[in-house]
Each structure stands twice: as C-alpha cells, then as structure tokens.
Amino acid sequence: MNKVILMGRLTKDPEVSYSRSAEPLAVAKYTLAVNRRMKKQGESDADFIPCTVFGKAGEFAGQFFKKGMMVCVSGRIQVRTWDDPSGQKRWSTDVIVDEQDFAESKSSFESRSQSQPSYESSAPSPRSNSEPEGFAKITENVEDEDSPF
C-alpha cells in the first residue's frame, strides 16, 4: 500500500503550470515543511516535502494556498529516476496529492501572517465556543422509550 498523509506549512506560494496536451491540465507544485518530533529539549527539526497536484485541485491550490498556510494532504509517494545529460543517475521523491485541505481557519492564518511567521500551531478560532451553525444545544434530559440507548 502506498498512502501518505501530511500536515505542514507551505514554504512558498504554489507554482502552477499547464501541460502541453490537446486539453491542458493544471499542475501545481508546492513544498510542505513538516515538523518532526523534537530531538532534544527545545530543538525541533522539519522535513521539506515536495508535493504535486493535478487538474482542478492544482488550480485550487494555486488560487487559495499561500506561503505559511497550514494544509493537510493525502496521496502517494512517487519516485522518479532518470539519467542527466552527463550520464549520472538522478532520482526524486514527490508526493502525488489526491486530497488537500486547509488545516487552519482563514482568520487564524491572516492574524498569524500579519504578525511574525510561526510554525507553531495557532490558537482556536473565536467561534470555537459557540454552537455550530444548524445545531442547538440540548439543555434537558429527554428519554425516549423507543431509543436503544
């Protein structure tokens, strides 16, 4: 099974290009900075993982993803090999993205990006204490004789 799930911050805005086929296909490339667990007290380290996403999802990334934004992706690892012009064997490892999502709220990103950039997790959004839209808090015990619970 070849499945990878990553959450990290974009190191720069995605770069979008289009294939030269009869029906051009968007190809977006970006790099995620993914924190590792701490090695020693107070030290942290990160991996910088190249990601590629195609089609409408690639156009979406180019339009809405910005440097420093926390995103979550899932996809597969692809290793490519080739011989360069001097005959040396070269290889690259990329994540081919199947799904991508924002991993922080827009307001959280905007408030963080206006201050110093930080790779720490951001504070919860102000709506976190309010009721989700379309739901109401149950305030009384309601017993239903037909309920199996």
C-alpha positions as MATLAB code, in Angstrom:
seq = 'MNKVILMGRLTKDPEVSYSRSAEPLAVAKYTLAVNRRMKKQGESDADFIPCTVFGKAGEFAGQFFKKGMMVCVSGRIQVRTWDDPSGQKRWSTDVIVDEQDFAESKSSFESRSQSQPSYESSAPSPRSNSEPEGFAKITENVEDEDSPF';
ca = [
       0.000    0.000    0.000;
       1.342    3.431   -0.946;
      -0.514    6.057    1.115;
       0.846    9.166    2.799;
      -0.865   11.793    4.954;
       0.986   15.007    5.792;
       0.221   18.204    7.628;
       2.576   21.136    7.402;
       3.093   24.701    6.286;
       3.685   25.841    2.717;
       7.246   27.109    2.237;
       6.134   29.413   -0.620;
       3.099   30.022   -2.830;
       2.322   27.071   -5.133;
       3.679   27.227   -8.691;
       1.058   26.355  -11.311;
       1.818   25.397  -14.905;
      -0.197   23.681  -17.622;
       0.592   20.600  -19.688;
       1.058   20.993  -23.461;
      -1.602   18.438  -24.366;
      -4.720   18.961  -26.505;
      -6.619   19.597  -23.245;
      -4.146   21.424  -20.973;
      -4.004   20.050  -17.428;
      -3.032   22.224  -14.443;
      -0.003   21.015  -12.496;
       0.661   22.714   -9.144;
       3.857   22.132   -7.191;
       4.491   23.163   -3.614;
       6.663   22.148   -0.692;
       5.401   21.391    2.806;
       7.538   21.978    5.877;
       6.520   19.111    8.163;
       7.772   19.197   11.754;
       9.494   16.156   13.189;
       9.201   15.191   16.812;
      11.682   17.071   18.968;
      15.158   15.592   19.098;
      16.364   17.297   22.273;
      14.817   19.639   24.780;
      13.730   22.743   22.886;
      15.067   21.619   19.489;
      12.829   20.897   16.559;
      13.507   19.831   13.012;
      11.462   19.743    9.832;
      11.355   17.825    6.585;
      10.665   19.715    3.372;
       8.483   17.515    1.203;
       7.748   18.310   -2.454;
       4.095   17.826   -3.458;
       2.436   17.772   -6.885;
      -1.288   18.082   -7.555;
      -3.101   17.919  -10.902;
      -6.244   19.276  -12.557;
      -8.877   21.363  -10.768;
      -7.206   20.627   -7.431;
      -3.986   22.123   -8.840;
      -5.836   25.256   -9.924;
      -7.438   25.442   -6.453;
      -4.024   25.228   -4.757;
      -2.657   27.976   -6.993;
      -5.589   30.241   -6.242;
      -6.108   29.707   -2.494;
      -2.930   28.278   -0.919;
      -0.394   30.854    0.304;
       3.080   30.742    1.840;
       2.966   29.873    5.570;
      -0.517   28.351    5.424;
      -1.094   25.078    7.316;
      -2.510   22.421    4.988;
      -3.200   18.695    5.177;
      -2.655   16.457    2.150;
      -3.066   12.792    1.372;
      -1.741   10.951   -1.620;
       1.001    8.582   -2.664;
       4.772    8.678   -2.856;
       6.265    8.562   -6.340;
       9.959    8.006   -7.020;
      11.270    9.009  -10.442;
      14.660    8.135  -11.898;
      16.426    9.436  -14.993;
      19.875    9.932  -16.465;
      21.051   13.526  -16.645;
      22.952   14.854  -19.716;
      26.279   13.801  -18.174;
      25.045   10.212  -17.728;
      24.616   10.439  -13.942;
      21.651    8.579  -12.457;
      19.258   11.060  -10.786;
      16.126   10.481   -8.717;
      13.445   12.465   -6.967;
      10.756   11.589   -4.467;
       7.462   13.510   -4.542;
       4.025   13.190   -3.002;
       1.324   12.998   -5.670;
      -1.621   14.635   -3.912;
      -5.090   13.082   -4.156;
      -6.741   15.270   -1.489;
      -5.775   18.588    0.066;
      -7.462   20.640    2.771;
      -6.929   23.761    4.813;
      -5.703   22.860    8.310;
      -6.388   26.244    9.908;
      -9.086   28.881    9.632;
      -8.695   31.839    7.300;
      -8.904   34.311   10.197;
      -6.255   32.383   12.136;
      -3.925   32.385    9.116;
      -4.496   36.087    8.414;
      -3.906   37.151   12.018;
      -0.780   34.970   12.253;
       0.576   36.148    8.883;
       0.210   39.805    9.923;
       2.461   39.137   12.916;
       5.719   37.204   12.848;
       5.599   33.914   10.954;
       5.363   30.962   13.319;
       5.426   27.247   12.684;
       3.652   26.526   15.964;
       0.000   25.565   15.957;
      -2.307   28.564   16.055;
      -4.966   29.389   18.636;
      -8.528   28.187   18.059;
     -10.842   30.485   16.153;
     -13.224   32.735   18.132;
     -16.253   30.656   17.020;
     -14.933   27.543   18.789;
     -17.024   28.258   21.921;
     -20.249   28.982   20.034;
     -22.684   26.433   18.703;
     -22.038   25.159   15.167;
     -24.437   26.588   12.641;
     -27.581   24.470   12.295;
     -27.196   22.776   15.696;
     -28.820   23.595   19.018;
     -27.584   22.720   22.483;
     -29.720   20.154   24.322;
     -30.416   21.520   27.786;
     -32.770   18.954   29.280;
     -32.700   15.187   29.663;
     -35.013   13.673   27.112;
     -35.788    9.979   27.430;
     -37.261    8.140   24.526;
     -38.731    4.739   25.274;
     -38.090    3.593   21.700;
     -34.408    4.565   21.778;
     -31.999    1.616   22.022;
     -29.518    3.709   24.012;
];
